Coordinates of C-alpha atoms and ligand atoms in Angstrom, one line a residue:
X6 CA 27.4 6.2 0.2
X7 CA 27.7 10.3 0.4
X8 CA 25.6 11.8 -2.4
X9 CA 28.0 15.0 -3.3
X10 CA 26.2 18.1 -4.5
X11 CA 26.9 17.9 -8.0
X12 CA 25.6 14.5 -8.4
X13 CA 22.2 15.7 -6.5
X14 CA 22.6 18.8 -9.1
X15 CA 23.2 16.5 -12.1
X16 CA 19.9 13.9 -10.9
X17 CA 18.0 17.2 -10.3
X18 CA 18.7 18.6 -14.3
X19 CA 18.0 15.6 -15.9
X20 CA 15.1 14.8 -13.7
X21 CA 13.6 17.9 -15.1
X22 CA 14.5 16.9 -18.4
X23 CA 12.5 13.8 -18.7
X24 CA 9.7 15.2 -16.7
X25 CA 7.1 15.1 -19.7
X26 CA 8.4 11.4 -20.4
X27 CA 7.8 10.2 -16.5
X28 CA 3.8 12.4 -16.8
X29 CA 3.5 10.3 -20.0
X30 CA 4.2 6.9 -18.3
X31 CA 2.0 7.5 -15.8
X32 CA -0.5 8.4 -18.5
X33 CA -0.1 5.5 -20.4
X34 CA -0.7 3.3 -16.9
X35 CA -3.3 5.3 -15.7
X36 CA -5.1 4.4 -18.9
X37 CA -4.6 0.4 -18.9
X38 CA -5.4 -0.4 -14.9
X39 CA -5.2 -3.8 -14.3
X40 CA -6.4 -5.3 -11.3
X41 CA -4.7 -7.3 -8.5
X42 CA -3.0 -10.8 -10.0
X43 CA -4.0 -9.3 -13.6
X44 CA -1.4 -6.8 -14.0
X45 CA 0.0 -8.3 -17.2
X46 CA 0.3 -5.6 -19.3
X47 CA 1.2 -3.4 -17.1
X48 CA 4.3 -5.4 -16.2
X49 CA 4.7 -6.0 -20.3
X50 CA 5.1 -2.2 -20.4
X51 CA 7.2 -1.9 -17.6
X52 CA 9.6 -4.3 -19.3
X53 CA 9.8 -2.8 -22.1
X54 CA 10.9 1.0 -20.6
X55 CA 13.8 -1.2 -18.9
X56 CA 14.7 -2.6 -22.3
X57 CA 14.7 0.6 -24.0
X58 CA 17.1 2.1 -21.3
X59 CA 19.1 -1.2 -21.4
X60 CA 18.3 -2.4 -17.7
X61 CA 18.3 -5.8 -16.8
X62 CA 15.6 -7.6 -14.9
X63 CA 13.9 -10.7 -14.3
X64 CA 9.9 -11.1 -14.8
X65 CA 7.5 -13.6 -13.9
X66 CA 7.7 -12.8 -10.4
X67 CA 4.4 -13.9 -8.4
X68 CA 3.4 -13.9 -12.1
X69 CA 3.5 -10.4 -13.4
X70 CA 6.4 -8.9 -11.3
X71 CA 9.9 -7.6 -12.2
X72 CA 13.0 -7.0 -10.3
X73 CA 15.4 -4.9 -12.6
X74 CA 19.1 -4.5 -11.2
X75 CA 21.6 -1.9 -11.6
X76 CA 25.1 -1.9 -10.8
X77 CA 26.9 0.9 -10.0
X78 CA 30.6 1.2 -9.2
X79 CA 31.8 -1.4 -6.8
X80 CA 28.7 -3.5 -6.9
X81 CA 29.2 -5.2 -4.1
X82 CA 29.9 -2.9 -1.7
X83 CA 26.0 -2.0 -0.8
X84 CA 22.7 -3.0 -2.4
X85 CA 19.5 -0.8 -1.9
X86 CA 16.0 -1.7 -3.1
X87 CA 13.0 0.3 -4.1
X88 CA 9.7 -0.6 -4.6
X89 CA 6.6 0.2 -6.5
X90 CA 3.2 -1.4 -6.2
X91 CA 1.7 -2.3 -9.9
X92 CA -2.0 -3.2 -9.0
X93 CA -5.6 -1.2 -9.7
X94 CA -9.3 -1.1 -8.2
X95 CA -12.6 -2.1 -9.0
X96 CA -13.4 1.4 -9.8
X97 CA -15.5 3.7 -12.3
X98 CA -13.4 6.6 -12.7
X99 CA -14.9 10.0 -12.4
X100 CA -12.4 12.2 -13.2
X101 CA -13.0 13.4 -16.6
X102 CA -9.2 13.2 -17.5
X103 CA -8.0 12.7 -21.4
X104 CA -6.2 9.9 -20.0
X105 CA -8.9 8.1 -17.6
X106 CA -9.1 4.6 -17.5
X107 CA -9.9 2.5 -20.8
X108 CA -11.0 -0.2 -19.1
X109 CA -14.5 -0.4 -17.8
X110 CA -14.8 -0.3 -14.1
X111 CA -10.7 -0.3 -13.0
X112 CA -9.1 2.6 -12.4
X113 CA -5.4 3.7 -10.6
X114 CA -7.6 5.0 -7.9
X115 CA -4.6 4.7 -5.4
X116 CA -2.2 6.1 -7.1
X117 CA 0.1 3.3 -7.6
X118 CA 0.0 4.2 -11.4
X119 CA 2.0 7.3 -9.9
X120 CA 4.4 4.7 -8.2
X121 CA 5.5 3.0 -10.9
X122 CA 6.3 5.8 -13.1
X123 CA 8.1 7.1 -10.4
X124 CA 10.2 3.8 -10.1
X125 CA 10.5 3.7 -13.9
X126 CA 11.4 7.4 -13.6
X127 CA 14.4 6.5 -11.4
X128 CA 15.7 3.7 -12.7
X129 CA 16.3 6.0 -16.0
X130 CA 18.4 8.2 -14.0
X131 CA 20.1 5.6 -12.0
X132 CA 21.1 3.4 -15.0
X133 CA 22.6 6.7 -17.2
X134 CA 24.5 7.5 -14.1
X135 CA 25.9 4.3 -13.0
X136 CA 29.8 5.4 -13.3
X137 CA 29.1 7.8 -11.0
X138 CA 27.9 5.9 -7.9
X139 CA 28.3 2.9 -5.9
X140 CA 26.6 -0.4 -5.6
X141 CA 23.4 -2.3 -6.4
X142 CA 20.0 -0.9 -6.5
X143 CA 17.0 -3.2 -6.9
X144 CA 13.5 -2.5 -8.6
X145 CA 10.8 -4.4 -7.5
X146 CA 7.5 -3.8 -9.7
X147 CA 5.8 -6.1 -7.4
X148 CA 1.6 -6.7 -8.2
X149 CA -1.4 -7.1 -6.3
X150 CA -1.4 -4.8 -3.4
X151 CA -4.6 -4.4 -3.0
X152 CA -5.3 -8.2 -2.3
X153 CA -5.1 -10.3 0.6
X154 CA -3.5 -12.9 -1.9
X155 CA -0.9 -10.1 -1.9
X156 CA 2.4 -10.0 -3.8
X157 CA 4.6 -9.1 -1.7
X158 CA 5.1 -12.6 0.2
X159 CA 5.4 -14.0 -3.7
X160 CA 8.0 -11.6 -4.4
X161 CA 9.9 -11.9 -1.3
X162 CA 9.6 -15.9 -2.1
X163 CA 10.8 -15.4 -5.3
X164 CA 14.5 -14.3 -3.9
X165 CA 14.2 -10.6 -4.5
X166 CA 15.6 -9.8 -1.3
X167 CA 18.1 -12.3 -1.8
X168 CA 21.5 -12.4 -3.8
X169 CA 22.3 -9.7 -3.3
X170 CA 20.5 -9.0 -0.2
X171 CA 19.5 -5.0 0.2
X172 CA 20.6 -3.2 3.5
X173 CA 17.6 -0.6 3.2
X174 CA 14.2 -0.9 1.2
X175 CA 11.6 1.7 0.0
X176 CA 8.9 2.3 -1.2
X177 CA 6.4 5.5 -1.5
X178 CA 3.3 6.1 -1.7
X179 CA 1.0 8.8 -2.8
X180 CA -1.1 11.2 0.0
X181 CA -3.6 13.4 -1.0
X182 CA -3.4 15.5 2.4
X183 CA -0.2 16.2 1.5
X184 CA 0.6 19.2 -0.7
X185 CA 2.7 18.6 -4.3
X186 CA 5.9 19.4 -3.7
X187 CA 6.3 18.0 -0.1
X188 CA 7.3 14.6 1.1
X189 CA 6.3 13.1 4.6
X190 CA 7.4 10.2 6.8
X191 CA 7.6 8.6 10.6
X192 CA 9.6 6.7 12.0
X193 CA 8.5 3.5 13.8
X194 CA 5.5 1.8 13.5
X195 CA 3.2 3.4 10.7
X196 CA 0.9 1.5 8.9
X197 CA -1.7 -0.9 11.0
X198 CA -1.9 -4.4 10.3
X199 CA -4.9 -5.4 8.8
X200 CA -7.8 -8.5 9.0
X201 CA -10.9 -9.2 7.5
X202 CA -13.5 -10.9 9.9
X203 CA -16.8 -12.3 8.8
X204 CA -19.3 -13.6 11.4
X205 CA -22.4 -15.8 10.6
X206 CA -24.9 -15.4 13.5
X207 CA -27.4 -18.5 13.6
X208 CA -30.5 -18.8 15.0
X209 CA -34.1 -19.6 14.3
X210 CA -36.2 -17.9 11.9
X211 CA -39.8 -17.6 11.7
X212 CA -42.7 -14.8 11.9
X213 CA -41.7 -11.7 13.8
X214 CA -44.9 -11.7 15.7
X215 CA -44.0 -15.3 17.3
X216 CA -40.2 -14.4 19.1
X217 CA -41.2 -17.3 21.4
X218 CA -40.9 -19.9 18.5
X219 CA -37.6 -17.9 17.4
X220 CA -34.0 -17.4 18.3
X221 CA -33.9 -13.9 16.8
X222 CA -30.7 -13.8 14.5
X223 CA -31.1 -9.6 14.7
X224 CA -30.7 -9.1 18.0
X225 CA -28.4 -11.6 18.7
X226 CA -26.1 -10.0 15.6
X227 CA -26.8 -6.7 17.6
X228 CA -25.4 -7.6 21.0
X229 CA -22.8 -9.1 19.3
X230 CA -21.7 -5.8 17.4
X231 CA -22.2 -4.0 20.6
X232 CA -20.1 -6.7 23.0
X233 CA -17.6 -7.1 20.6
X234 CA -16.7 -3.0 21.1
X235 CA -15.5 -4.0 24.6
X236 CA -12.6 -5.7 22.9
X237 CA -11.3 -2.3 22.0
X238 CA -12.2 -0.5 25.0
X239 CA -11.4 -3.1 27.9
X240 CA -9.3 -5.8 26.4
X241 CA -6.9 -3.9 24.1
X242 CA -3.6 -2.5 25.7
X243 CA -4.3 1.4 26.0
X244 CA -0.9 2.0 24.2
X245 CA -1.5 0.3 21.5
X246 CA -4.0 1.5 18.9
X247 CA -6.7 -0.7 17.5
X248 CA -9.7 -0.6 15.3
X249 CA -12.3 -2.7 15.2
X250 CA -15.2 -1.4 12.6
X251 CA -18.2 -3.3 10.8
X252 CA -19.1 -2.1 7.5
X253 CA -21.6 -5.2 6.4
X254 CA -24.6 -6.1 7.8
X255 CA -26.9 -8.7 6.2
X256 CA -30.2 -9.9 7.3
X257 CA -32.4 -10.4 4.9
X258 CA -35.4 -11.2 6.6
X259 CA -38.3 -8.6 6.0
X260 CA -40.9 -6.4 8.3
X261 CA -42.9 -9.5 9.8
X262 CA -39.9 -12.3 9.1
X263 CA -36.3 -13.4 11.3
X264 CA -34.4 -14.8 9.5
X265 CA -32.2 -17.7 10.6
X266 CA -28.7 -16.3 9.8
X267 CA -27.1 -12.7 9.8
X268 CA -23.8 -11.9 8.2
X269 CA -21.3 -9.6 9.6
X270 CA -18.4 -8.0 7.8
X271 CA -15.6 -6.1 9.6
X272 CA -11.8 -5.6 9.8
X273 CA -9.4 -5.2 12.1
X274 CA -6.6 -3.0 12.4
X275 CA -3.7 -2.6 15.1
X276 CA 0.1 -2.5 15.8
X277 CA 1.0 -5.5 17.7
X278 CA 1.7 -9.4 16.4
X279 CA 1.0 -10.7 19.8
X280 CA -2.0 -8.5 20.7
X281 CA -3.2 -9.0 16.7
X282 CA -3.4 -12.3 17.5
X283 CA -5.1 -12.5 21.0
X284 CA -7.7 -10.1 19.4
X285 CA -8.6 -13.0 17.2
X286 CA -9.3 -15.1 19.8
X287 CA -11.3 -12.9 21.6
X288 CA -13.3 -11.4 18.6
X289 CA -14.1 -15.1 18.3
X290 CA -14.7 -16.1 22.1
X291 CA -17.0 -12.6 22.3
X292 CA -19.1 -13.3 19.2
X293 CA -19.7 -17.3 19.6
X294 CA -20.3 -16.8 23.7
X295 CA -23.0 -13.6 23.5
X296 CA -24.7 -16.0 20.8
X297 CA -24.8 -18.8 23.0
X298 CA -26.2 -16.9 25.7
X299 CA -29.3 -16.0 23.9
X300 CA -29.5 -19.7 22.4
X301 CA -28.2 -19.0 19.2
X302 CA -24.8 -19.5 17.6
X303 CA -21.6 -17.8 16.1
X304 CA -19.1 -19.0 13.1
X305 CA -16.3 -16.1 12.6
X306 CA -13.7 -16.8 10.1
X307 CA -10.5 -14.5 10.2
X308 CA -8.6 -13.8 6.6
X309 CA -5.8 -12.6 7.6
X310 CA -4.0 -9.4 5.9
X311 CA -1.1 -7.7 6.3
X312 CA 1.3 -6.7 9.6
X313 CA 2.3 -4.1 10.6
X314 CA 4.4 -1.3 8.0
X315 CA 7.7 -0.6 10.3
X316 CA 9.6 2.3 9.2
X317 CA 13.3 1.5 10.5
X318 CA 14.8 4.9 12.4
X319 CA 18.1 5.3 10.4
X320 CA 16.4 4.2 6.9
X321 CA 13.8 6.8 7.4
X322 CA 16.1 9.1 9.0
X323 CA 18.3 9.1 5.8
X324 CA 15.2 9.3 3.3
X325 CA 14.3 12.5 5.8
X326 CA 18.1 14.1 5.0
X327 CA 18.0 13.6 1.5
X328 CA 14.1 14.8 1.0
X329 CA 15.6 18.2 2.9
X330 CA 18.5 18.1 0.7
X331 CA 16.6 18.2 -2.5
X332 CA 13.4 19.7 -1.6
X333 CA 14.7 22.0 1.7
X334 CA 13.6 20.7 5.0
X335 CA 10.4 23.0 5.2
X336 CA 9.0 20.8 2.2
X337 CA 9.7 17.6 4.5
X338 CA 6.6 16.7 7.0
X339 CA 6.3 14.8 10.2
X340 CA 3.6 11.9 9.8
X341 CA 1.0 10.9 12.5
X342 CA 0.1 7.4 12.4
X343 CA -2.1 5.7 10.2
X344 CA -4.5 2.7 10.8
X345 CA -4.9 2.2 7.1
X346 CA -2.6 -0.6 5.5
X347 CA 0.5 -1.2 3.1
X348 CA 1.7 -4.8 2.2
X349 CA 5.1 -3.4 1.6
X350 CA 5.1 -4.5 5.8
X351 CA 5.9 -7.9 5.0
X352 CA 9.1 -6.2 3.5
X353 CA 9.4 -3.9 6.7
X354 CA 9.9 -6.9 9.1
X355 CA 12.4 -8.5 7.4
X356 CA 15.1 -5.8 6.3
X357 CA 15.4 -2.0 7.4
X358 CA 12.4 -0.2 5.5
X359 CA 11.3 3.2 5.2
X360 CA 7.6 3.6 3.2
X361 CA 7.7 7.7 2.8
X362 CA 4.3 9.5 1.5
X363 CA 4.6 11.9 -1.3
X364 CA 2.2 14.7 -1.2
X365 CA 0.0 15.2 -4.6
X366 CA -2.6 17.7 -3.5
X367 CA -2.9 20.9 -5.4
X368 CA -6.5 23.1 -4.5
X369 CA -6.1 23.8 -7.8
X370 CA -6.5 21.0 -9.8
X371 CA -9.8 19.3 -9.5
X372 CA -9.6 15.3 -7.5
X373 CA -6.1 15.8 -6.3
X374 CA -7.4 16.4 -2.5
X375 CA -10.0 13.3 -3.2
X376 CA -9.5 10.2 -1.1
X377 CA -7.6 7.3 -2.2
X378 CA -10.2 4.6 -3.2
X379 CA -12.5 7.7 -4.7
X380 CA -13.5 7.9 -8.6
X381 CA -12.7 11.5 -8.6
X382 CA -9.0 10.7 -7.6
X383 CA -5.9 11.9 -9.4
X384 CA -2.4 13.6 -8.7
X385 CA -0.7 16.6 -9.4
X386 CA 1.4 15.3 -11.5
X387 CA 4.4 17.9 -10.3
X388 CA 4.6 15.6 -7.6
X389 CA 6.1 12.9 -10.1
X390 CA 9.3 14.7 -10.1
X391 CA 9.5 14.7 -6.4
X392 CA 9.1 11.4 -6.3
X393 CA 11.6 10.5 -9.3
X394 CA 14.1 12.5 -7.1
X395 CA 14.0 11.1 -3.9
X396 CA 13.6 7.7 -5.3
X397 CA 17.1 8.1 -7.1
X398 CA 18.7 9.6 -4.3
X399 CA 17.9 6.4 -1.8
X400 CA 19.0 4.1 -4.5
X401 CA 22.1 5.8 -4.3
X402 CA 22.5 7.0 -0.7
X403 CA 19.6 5.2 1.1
Ligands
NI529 NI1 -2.1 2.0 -2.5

């Protein structure tokens, strides 16, 4: 539906309003991070803010997850659904905040603490003005992000995109390249798909000074690294980008021993199901044959992540309009890709999706232009209003 002025004028106010109440949710989370397929609490306190504003919602999906529902006018006539990620990482926070992490070794280091109480933040605003818009908006607290035993399959399974069954989804997330106060998005393909590959290399070990009595498990893991770049370069189609990088390499022989197995740790990343697949195969074929040839041997096992994130043309498009709307267009940037990943793809390739970053950088405020992933991380936490805003206006008019 049309979001009129005064209703964008009337989310805006109150927005403002209850701005100290959405920084103090994200307090309170930022202070009790729970990691992947833990997040108990976290989804205890997210049930209780929907209590308190008299939201209905069902828990106990893929274990700690909620969907909350509200109607608006007409309920039937349209159904969107928004979605925040609940989940933290094995991380000692750094920050030196009043509100770091309590718990020893997690920390919201990704900002999904900022997600939630963005999603909480809305659903405030959506369930006071009900009368005044129509249809159904979902809220998917959904857990375990961060995990290849990710949640959003579970949730998926669990019917929330079922009965009834949203036209648009989306989700945000936080992007510390990105000023406070601006909002960014792409349509298309935006997020890489994502695999975790871990290669044995076999051989035989014995004392460095006798290679003739060895197959050397070191060299033969080297050529294999440096073959296996030629899967990228040669075999992968030019136009579609892929990443293949190694960040684990384990030998542990010494100065004077081989030893008889090396373990390699890497991921893949690209933008095709087909060519995601093939690259599998020839990771595999690459790795087991260059051991061969030098008389050793290869296992590689492939843990499979995430696809793709698809940001659907007229979902984003309308997430674009409304971010200029509220924020003026100069506060709405144009994304390049990214080969880092987001399970909220699983979502993406079943309905019309649109994953939109919000910008939390401020120079400043000390951690706000640190990585994700980083123990000196944190947000501005202006940008919580942003991301309240545009989160109400796509439950109405997304
Ligand atoms: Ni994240």
């Amino acid at each position: 539906m049309v979001l009129d002025d005064s209703l964008l004028n009337l989310l805006t106010e109150r927005a403002k309003q209850y701005h100290d109440d959405t920084v103090a949710m994200r307090r309170h989370l930022h202070r009790h991070p729970e990691l992947s397929t833990e997040e108990v609490e976290t989804g205890r306190y997210i049930a209780q803010q929907l209590k308190q504003w008299g939201i209905p919602y069902q828990d106990g999906l893929a274990d700690t997850g909620l969907c909350a529902m509200i109607t608006g006018v007409e309920p039937d006539s349209r159904c969107v659904a928004l979605r925040a990620d609940m989940d933290a990482l094995p991380i000692t926070e750094q920050t030196g905040l009043p509100f770091a992490s309590e718990r020893a070794g997690v920390m919201h280091a990704c900002g999904h603490d900022a997600h939630m109480a963005c999603l909480l933040g809305a659903a405030r605003l959506l369930q006071e003005t009900r009368t005044l818009w129509k249809g159904t908006v979902k809220l998917i607290f959904q857990p375990s992000e961060e995990d290849f035993r990710s949640g959003a399959p579970q949730m998926i399974a669990g019917g929330v995109l079922e009965n009834p069954k949203p036209q648009h989804i989306y989700a945000m997330h936080v992007l510390p390249d990105l000023p406070a106060g601006k909002v960014g998005m792409k349509a298309g393909q935006y997020m890489a798909s994502t695999d975790e590959l871990y290669l044995t290399v076999k051989g035989k070990g014995g004392h460095a000074a006798t290679p003739e009595l060895n197959v050397d498990t070191v060299i033969v893991a080297a050529n294999i690294l440096t073959a296996l770049q030629q899967v990228v370069s040669r075999q992968a189609p030019p136009y579609i980008p892929t990443v293949l990088s190694f960040g684990r390499i384990i030998g542990e022989g010494r100065t004077n021993i081989i030893p008889s197995e090396v373990h390699i740790e890497g991921t893949i990343r690209t933008f095709n199901e087909v060519w995601r697949k093939q690259a599998h195969e020839n990771i595999t074929r690459c790795a087991v044959e260059t051991a061969k040839a030098m008389g050793g041997d290869c296992e590689v096992t492939v843990d499979h992540g995430y696809p793709f994130v698809l940001n659907d043309a007229e979902a984003t498009q309308r997430a674009r309009d409304l971010a200029g709307r509220l924020f003026s267009p100069a506060n709405v940037e144009e994304l390049p890709l990214r080969m880092t990943a987001e399970d909220f793809a699983y979502y993406s390739h079943l309905i019309p999706a649109c994953l939109f970053r919000l910008g939390t950088a401020n120079p400043d405020q000390k951690g706000t232009q640190s990585n994700l992933h980083t123990p000196e991380f944190t947000v501005d936490e202006s940008a919580l209003l942003t991301g309240v805003l545009l989160m109400t206006a796509l439950g109405i008019a997304g």
